[in-house]
PDB file of C-alpha atoms and ligand atoms in Angstrom:
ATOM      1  CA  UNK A   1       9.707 -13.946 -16.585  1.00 46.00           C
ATOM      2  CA  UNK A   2       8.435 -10.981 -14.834  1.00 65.00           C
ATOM      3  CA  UNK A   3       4.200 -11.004 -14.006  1.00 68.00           C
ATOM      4  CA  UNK A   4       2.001  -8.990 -16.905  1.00 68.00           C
ATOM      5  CA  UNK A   5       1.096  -6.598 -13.927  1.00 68.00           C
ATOM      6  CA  UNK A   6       4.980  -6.087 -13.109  1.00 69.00           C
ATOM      7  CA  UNK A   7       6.145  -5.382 -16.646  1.00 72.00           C
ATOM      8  CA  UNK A   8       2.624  -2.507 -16.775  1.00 70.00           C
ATOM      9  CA  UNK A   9       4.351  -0.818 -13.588  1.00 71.00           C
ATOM     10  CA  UNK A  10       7.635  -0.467 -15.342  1.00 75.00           C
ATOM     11  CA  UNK A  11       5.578   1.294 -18.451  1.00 75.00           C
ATOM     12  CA  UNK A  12       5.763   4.751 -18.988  1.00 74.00           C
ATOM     13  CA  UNK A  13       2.681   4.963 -20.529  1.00 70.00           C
ATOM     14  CA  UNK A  14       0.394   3.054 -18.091  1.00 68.00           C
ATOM     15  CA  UNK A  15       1.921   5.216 -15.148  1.00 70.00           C
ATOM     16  CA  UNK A  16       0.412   7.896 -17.342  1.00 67.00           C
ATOM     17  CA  UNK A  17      -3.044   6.205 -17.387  1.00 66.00           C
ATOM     18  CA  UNK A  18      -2.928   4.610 -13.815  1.00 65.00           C
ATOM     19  CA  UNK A  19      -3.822   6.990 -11.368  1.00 65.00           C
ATOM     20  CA  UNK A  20      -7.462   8.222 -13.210  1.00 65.00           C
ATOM     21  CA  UNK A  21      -7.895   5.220 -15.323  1.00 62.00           C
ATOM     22  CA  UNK A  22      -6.703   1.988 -13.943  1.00 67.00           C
ATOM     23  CA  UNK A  23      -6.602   2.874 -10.604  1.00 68.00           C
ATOM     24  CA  UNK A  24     -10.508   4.302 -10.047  1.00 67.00           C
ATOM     25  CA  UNK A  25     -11.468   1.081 -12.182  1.00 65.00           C
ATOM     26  CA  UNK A  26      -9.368  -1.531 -10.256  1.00 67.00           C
ATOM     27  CA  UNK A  27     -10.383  -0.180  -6.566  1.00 66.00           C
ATOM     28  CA  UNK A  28     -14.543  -0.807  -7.655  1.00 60.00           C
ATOM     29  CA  UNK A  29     -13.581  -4.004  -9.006  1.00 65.00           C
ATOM     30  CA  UNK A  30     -11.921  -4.653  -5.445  1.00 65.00           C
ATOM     31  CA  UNK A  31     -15.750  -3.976  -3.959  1.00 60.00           C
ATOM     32  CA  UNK A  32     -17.287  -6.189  -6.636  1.00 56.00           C
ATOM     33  CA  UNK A  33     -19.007  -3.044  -8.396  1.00 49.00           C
ATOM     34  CA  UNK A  34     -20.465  -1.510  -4.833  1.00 60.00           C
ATOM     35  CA  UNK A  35     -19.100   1.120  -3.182  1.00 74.00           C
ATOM     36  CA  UNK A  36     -17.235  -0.300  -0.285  1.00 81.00           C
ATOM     37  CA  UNK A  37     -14.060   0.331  -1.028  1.00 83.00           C
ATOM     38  CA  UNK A  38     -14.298   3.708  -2.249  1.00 84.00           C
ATOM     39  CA  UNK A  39     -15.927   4.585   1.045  1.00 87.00           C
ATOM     40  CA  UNK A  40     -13.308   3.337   2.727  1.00 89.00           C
ATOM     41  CA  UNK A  41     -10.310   4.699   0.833  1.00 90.00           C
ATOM     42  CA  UNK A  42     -11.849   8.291   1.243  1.00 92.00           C
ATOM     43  CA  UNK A  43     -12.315   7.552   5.213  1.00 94.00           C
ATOM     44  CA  UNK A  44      -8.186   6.492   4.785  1.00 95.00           C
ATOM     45  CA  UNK A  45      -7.385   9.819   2.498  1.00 96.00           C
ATOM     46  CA  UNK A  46      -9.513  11.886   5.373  1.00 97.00           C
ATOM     47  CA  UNK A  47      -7.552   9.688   8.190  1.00 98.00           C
ATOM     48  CA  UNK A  48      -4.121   9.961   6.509  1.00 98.00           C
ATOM     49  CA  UNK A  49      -4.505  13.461   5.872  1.00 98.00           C
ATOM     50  CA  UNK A  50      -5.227  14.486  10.301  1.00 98.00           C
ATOM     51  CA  UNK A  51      -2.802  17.476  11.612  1.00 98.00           C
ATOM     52  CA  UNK A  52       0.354  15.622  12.850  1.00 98.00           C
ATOM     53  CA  UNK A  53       3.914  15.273  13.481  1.00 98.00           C
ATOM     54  CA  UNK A  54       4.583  11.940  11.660  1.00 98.00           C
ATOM     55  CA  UNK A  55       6.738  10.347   9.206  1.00 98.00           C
ATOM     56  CA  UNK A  56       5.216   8.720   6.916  1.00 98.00           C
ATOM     57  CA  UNK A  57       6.445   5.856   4.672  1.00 98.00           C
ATOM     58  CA  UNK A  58       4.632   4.778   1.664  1.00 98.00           C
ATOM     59  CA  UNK A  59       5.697   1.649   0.126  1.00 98.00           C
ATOM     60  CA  UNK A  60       5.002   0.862  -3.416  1.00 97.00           C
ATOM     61  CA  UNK A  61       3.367   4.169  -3.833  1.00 97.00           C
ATOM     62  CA  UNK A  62       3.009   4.098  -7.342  1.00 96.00           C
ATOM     63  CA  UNK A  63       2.290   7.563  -9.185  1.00 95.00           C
ATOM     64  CA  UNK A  64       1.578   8.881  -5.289  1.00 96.00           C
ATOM     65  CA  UNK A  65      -1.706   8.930  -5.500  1.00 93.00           C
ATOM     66  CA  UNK A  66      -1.968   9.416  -1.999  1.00 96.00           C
ATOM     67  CA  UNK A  67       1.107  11.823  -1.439  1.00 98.00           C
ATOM     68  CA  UNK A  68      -0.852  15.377  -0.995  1.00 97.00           C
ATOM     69  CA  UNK A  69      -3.335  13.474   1.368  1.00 97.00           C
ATOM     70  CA  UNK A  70      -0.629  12.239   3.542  1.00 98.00           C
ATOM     71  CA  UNK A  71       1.734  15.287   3.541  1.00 98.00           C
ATOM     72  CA  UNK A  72      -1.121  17.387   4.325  1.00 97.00           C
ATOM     73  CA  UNK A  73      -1.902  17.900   7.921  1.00 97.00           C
ATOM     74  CA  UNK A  74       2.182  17.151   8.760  1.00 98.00           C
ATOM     75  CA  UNK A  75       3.473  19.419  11.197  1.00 98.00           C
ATOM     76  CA  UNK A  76       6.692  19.959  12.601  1.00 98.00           C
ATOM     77  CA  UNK A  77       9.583  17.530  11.515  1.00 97.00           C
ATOM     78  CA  UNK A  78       6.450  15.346   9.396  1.00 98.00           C
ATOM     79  CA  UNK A  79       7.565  14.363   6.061  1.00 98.00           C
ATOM     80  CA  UNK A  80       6.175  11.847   3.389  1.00 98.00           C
ATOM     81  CA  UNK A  81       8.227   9.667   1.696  1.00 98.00           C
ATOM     82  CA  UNK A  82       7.157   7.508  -0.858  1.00 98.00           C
ATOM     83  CA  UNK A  83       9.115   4.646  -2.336  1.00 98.00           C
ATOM     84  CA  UNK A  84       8.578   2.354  -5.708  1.00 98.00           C
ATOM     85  CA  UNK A  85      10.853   0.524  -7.831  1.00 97.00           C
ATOM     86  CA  UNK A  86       9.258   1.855 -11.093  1.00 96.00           C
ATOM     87  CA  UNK A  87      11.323   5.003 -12.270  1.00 97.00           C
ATOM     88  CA  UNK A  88       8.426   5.348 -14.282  1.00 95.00           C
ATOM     89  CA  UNK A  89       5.720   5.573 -11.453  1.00 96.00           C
ATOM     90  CA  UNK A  90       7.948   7.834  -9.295  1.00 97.00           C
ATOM     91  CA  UNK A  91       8.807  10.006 -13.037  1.00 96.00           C
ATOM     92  CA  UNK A  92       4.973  10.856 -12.459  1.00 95.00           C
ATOM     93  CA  UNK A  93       4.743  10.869  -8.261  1.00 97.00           C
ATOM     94  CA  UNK A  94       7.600  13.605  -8.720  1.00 97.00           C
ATOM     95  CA  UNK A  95       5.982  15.983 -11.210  1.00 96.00           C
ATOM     96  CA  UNK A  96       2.416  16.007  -9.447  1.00 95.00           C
ATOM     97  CA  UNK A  97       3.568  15.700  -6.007  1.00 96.00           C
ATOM     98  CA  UNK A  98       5.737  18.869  -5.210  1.00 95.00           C
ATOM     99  CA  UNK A  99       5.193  19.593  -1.736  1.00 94.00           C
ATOM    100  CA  UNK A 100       8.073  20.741   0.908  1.00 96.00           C
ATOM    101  CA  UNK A 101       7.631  17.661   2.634  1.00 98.00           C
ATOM    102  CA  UNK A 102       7.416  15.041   0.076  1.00 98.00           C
ATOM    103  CA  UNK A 103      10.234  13.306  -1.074  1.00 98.00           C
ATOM    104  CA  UNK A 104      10.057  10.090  -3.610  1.00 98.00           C
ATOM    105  CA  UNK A 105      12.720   7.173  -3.290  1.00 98.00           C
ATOM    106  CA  UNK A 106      13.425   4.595  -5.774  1.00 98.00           C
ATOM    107  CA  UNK A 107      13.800   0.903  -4.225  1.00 98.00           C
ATOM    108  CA  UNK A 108      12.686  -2.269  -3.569  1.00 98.00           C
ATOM    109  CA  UNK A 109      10.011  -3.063  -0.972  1.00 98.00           C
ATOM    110  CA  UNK A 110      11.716  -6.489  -0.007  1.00 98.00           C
ATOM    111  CA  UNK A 111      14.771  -4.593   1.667  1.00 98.00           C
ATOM    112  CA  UNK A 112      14.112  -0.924   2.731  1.00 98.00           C
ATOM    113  CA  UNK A 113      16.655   1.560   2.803  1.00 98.00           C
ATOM    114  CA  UNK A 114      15.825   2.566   6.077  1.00 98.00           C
ATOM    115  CA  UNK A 115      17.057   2.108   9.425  1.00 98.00           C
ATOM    116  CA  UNK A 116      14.686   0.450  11.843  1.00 98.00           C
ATOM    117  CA  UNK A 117      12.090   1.766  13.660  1.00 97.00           C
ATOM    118  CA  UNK A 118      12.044   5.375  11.671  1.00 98.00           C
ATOM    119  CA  UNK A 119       8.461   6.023  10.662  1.00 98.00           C
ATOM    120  CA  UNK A 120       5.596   6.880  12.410  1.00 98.00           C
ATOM    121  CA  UNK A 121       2.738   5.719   9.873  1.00 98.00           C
ATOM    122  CA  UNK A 122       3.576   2.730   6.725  1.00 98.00           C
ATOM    123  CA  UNK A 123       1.443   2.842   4.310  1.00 98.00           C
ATOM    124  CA  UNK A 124       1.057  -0.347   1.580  1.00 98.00           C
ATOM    125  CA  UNK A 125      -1.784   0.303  -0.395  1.00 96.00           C
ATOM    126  CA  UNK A 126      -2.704  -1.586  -3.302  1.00 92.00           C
ATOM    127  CA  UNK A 127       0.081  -3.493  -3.948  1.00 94.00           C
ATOM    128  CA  UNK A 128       1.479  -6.243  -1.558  1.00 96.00           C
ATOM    129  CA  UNK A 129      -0.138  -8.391  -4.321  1.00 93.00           C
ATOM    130  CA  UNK A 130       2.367  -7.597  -6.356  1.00 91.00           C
ATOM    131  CA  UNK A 131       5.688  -7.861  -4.730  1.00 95.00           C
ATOM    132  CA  UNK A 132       7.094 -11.362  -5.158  1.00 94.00           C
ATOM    133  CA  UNK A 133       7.300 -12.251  -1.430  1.00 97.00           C
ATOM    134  CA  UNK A 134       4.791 -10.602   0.187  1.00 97.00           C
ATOM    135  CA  UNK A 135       5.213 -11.418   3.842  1.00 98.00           C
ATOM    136  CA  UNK A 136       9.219 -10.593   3.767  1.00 98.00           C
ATOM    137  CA  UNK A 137       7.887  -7.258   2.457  1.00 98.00           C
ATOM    138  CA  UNK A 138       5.321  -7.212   5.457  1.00 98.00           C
ATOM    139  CA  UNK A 139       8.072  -7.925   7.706  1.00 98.00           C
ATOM    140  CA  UNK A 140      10.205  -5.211   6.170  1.00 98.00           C
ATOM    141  CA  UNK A 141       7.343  -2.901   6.921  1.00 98.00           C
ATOM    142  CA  UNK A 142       6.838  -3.842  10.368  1.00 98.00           C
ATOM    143  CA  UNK A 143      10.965  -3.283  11.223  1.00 98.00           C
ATOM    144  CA  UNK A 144      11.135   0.156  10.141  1.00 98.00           C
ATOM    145  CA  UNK A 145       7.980   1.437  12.218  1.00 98.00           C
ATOM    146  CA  UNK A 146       8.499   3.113  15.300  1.00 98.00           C
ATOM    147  CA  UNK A 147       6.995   2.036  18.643  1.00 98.00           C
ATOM    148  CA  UNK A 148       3.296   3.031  18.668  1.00 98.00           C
ATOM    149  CA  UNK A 149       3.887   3.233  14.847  1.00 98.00           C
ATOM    150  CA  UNK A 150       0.915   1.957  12.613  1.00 98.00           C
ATOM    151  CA  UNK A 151       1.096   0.071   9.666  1.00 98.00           C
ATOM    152  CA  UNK A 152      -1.954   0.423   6.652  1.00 98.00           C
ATOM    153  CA  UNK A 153      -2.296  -2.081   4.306  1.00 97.00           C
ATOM    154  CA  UNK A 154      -4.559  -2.726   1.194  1.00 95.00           C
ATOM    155  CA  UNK A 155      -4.765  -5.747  -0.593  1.00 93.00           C
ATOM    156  CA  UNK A 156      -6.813  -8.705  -2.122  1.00 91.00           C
ATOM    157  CA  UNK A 157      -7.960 -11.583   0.281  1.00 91.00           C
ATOM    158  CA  UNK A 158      -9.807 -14.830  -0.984  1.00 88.00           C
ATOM    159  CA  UNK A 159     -13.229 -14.233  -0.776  1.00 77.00           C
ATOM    160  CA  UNK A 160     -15.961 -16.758  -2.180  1.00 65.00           C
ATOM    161  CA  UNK A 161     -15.516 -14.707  -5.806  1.00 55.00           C
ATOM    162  CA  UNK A 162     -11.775 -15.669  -5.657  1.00 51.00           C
ATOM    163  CA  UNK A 163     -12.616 -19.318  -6.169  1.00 50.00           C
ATOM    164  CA  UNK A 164     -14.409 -19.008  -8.733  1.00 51.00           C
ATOM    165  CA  UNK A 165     -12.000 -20.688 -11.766  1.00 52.00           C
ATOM    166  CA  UNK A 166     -12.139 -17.578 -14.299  1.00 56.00           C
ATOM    167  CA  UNK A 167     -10.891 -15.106 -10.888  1.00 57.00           C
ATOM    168  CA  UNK A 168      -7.876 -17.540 -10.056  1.00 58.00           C
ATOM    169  CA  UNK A 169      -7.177 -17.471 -13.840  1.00 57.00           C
ATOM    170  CA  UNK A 170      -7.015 -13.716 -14.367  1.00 58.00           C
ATOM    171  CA  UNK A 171      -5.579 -13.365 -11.063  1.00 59.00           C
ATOM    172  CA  UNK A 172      -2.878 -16.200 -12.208  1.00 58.00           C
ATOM    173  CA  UNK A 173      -2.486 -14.941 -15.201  1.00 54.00           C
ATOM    174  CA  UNK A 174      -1.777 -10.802 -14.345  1.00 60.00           C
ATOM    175  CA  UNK A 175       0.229 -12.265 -11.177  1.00 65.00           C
ATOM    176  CA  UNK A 176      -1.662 -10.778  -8.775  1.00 81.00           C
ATOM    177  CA  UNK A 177      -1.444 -13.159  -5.435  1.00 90.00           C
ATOM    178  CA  UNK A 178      -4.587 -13.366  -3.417  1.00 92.00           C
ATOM    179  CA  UNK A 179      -4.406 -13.741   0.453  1.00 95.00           C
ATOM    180  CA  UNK A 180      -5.890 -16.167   2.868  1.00 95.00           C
ATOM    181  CA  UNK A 181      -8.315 -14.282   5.326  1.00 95.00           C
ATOM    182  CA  UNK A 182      -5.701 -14.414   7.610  1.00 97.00           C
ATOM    183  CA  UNK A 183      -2.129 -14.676   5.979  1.00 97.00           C
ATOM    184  CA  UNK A 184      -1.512 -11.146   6.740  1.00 98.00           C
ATOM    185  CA  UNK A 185      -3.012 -10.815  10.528  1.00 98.00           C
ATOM    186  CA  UNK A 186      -1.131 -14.301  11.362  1.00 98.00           C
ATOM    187  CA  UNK A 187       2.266 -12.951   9.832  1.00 98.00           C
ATOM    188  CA  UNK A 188       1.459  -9.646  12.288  1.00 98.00           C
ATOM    189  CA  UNK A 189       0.743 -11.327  15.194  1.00 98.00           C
ATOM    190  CA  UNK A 190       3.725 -13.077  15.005  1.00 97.00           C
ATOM    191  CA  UNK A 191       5.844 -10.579  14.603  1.00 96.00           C
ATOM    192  CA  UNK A 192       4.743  -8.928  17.643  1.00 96.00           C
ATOM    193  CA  UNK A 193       2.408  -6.306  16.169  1.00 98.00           C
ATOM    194  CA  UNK A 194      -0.564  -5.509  18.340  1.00 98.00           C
ATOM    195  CA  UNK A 195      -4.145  -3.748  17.568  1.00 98.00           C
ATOM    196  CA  UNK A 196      -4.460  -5.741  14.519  1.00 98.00           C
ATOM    197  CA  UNK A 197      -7.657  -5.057  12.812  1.00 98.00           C
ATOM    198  CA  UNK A 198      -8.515  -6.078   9.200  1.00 96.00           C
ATOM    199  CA  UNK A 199     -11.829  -4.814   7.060  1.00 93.00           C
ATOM    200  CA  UNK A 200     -12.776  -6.700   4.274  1.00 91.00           C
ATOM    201  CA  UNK A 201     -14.514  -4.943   1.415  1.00 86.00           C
ATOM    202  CA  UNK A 202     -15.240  -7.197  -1.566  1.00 82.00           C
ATOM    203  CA  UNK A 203     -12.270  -9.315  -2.480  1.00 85.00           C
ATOM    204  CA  UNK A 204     -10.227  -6.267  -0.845  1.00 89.00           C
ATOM    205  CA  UNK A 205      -8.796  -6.105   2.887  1.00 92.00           C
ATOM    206  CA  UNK A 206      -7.744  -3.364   4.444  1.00 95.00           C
ATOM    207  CA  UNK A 207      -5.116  -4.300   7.310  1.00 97.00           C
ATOM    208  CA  UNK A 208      -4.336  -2.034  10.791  1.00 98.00           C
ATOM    209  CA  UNK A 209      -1.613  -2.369  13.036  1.00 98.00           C
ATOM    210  CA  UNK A 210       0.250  -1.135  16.075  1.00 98.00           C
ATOM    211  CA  UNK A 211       3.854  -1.925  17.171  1.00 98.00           C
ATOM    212  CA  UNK A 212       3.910  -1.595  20.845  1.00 97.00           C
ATOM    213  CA  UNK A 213       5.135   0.960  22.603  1.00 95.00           C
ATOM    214  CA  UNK A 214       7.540  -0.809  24.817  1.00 79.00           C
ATOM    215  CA  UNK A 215       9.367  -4.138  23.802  1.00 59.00           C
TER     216      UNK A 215
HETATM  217  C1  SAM B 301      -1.045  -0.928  -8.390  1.00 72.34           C
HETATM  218  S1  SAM B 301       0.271   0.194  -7.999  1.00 72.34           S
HETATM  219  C2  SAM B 301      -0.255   0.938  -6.477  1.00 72.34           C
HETATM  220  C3  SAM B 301       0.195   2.366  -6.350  1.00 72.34           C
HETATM  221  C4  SAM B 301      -0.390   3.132  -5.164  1.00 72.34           C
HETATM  222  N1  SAM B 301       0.096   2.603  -3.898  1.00 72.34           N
HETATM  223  C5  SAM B 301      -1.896   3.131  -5.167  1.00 72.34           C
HETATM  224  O1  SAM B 301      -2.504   2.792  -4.143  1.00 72.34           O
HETATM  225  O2  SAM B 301      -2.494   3.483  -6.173  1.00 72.34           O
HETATM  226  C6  SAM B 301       1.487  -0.919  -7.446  1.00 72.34           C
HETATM  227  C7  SAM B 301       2.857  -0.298  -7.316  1.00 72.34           C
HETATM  228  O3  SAM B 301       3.703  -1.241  -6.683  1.00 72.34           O
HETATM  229  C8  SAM B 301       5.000  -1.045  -7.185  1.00 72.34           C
HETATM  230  N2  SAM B 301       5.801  -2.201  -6.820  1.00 72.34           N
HETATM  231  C9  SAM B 301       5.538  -3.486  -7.151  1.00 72.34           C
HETATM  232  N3  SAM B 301       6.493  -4.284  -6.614  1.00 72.34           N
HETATM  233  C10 SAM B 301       7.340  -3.478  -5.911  1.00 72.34           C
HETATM  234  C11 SAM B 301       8.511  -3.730  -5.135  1.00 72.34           C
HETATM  235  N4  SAM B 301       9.001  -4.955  -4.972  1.00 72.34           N
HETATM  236  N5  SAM B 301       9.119  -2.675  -4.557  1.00 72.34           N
HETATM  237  C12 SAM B 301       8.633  -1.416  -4.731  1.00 72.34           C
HETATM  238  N6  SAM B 301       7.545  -1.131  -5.457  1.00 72.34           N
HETATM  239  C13 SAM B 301       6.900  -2.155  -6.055  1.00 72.34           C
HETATM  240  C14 SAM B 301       4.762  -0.839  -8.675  1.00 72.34           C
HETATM  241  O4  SAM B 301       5.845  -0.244  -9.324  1.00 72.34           O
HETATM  242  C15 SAM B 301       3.516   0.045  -8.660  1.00 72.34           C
HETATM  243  O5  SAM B 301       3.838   1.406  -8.694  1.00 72.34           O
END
């Protein structure tokens, strides 16, 4: 049976809510009530948002919350895509997200529709905690980024809060996963990745890497 958070994502009426109800509520609770990871996310929207050539992949990008910050400095051939499996989420992304260089895809994040090595920037932001097998996904992501591409990712890590019984049981029972410190940097290592940087704010990480230029 699908997760509690899964079926929400499908809902029609939560995408509705998500983007100025959930989502503001869930990214403090990430921080444990400080203001950690809202700093960071609007150092990301800022960083995202730079004047630039790129394509830009956003996986699992919900109601594209982060669409008009990352199709706004493009230049040339730049273009945003962002891709969900929730016709409901993307329903939403569509209507608020009209820019000439935003497009929205449905599909699944464990096997992209994309050939290899075609974006320039992958974003994963505030869901790899959702998606079934997580490090497949991750690898997914890493294939289709270009050399010299980067890869952004935000997502839960254990922190001392995590082991706490009552945070494994809601986390358990919503089926959100919660990463070792360094499940993600070990699965990017190994696949190669280089300038791998991770920033933990509260039971949040936020996850940087290169592919390399040559190889
Ligand atoms: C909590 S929302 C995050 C949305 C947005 N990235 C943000 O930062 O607010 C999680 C999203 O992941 C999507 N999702 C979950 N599993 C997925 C999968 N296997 N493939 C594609 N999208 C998925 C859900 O439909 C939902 O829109």
């Amino acid at each position: 049976m699908s997760s509690l958070a899964e079926r929400l994502m499908h809902n029609p009426l939560f995408s509705q809510v998500y983007e100025h109800a959930w989502r503001p509520i869930f990214t403090r609770g990430f921080s444990l009530g400080g203001t950690q990871t809202q700093d960071y996310d609007r150092a990301l929207r800022a960083y995202l948002s730079r004047p630039g050539d790129r394509r830009v992949l956003d996986i699992a990008c919900g109601p594209g919350n982060y669409a008009n910050d990352a199709a706004r400095g493009l230049t040339g051939d730049g273009a945003y895509v962002g891709l969900d499996f929730s016709a409901a989420m993307l329903t939403r992304a569509a209507r608020d997200n009209t820019g000439d260089r935003i497009t929205f895809v449905r599909g699944d994040a464990h096997a992209l529709p994309f050939s290899s090595q075609s974006f320039d920037t992958v974003t994963c932001l505030a869901a790899l905690y959702l998606i079934p097998d997580p490090l497949a996904a991750l690898d997914e992501m890493t294939r289709v980024l270009a050399p010299g591409g980067e890869l952004i990712v935000f997502t839960s890590v254990r922190a001392s809060i995590a082991a706490v019984p009552g945070a494994r049981a809601a986390a358990g029972l919503t089926g959100l996963r919660i990463f070792d410190r360094t499940e993600l940097l070990d699965r990017l290592i190994a696949q190669d990745m280089e300038q791998v940087e991770q920033t933990i704010t509260g039971v949040g990480q936020y996850v940087h890497a290169r592919r390399p230029r040559k190889g």
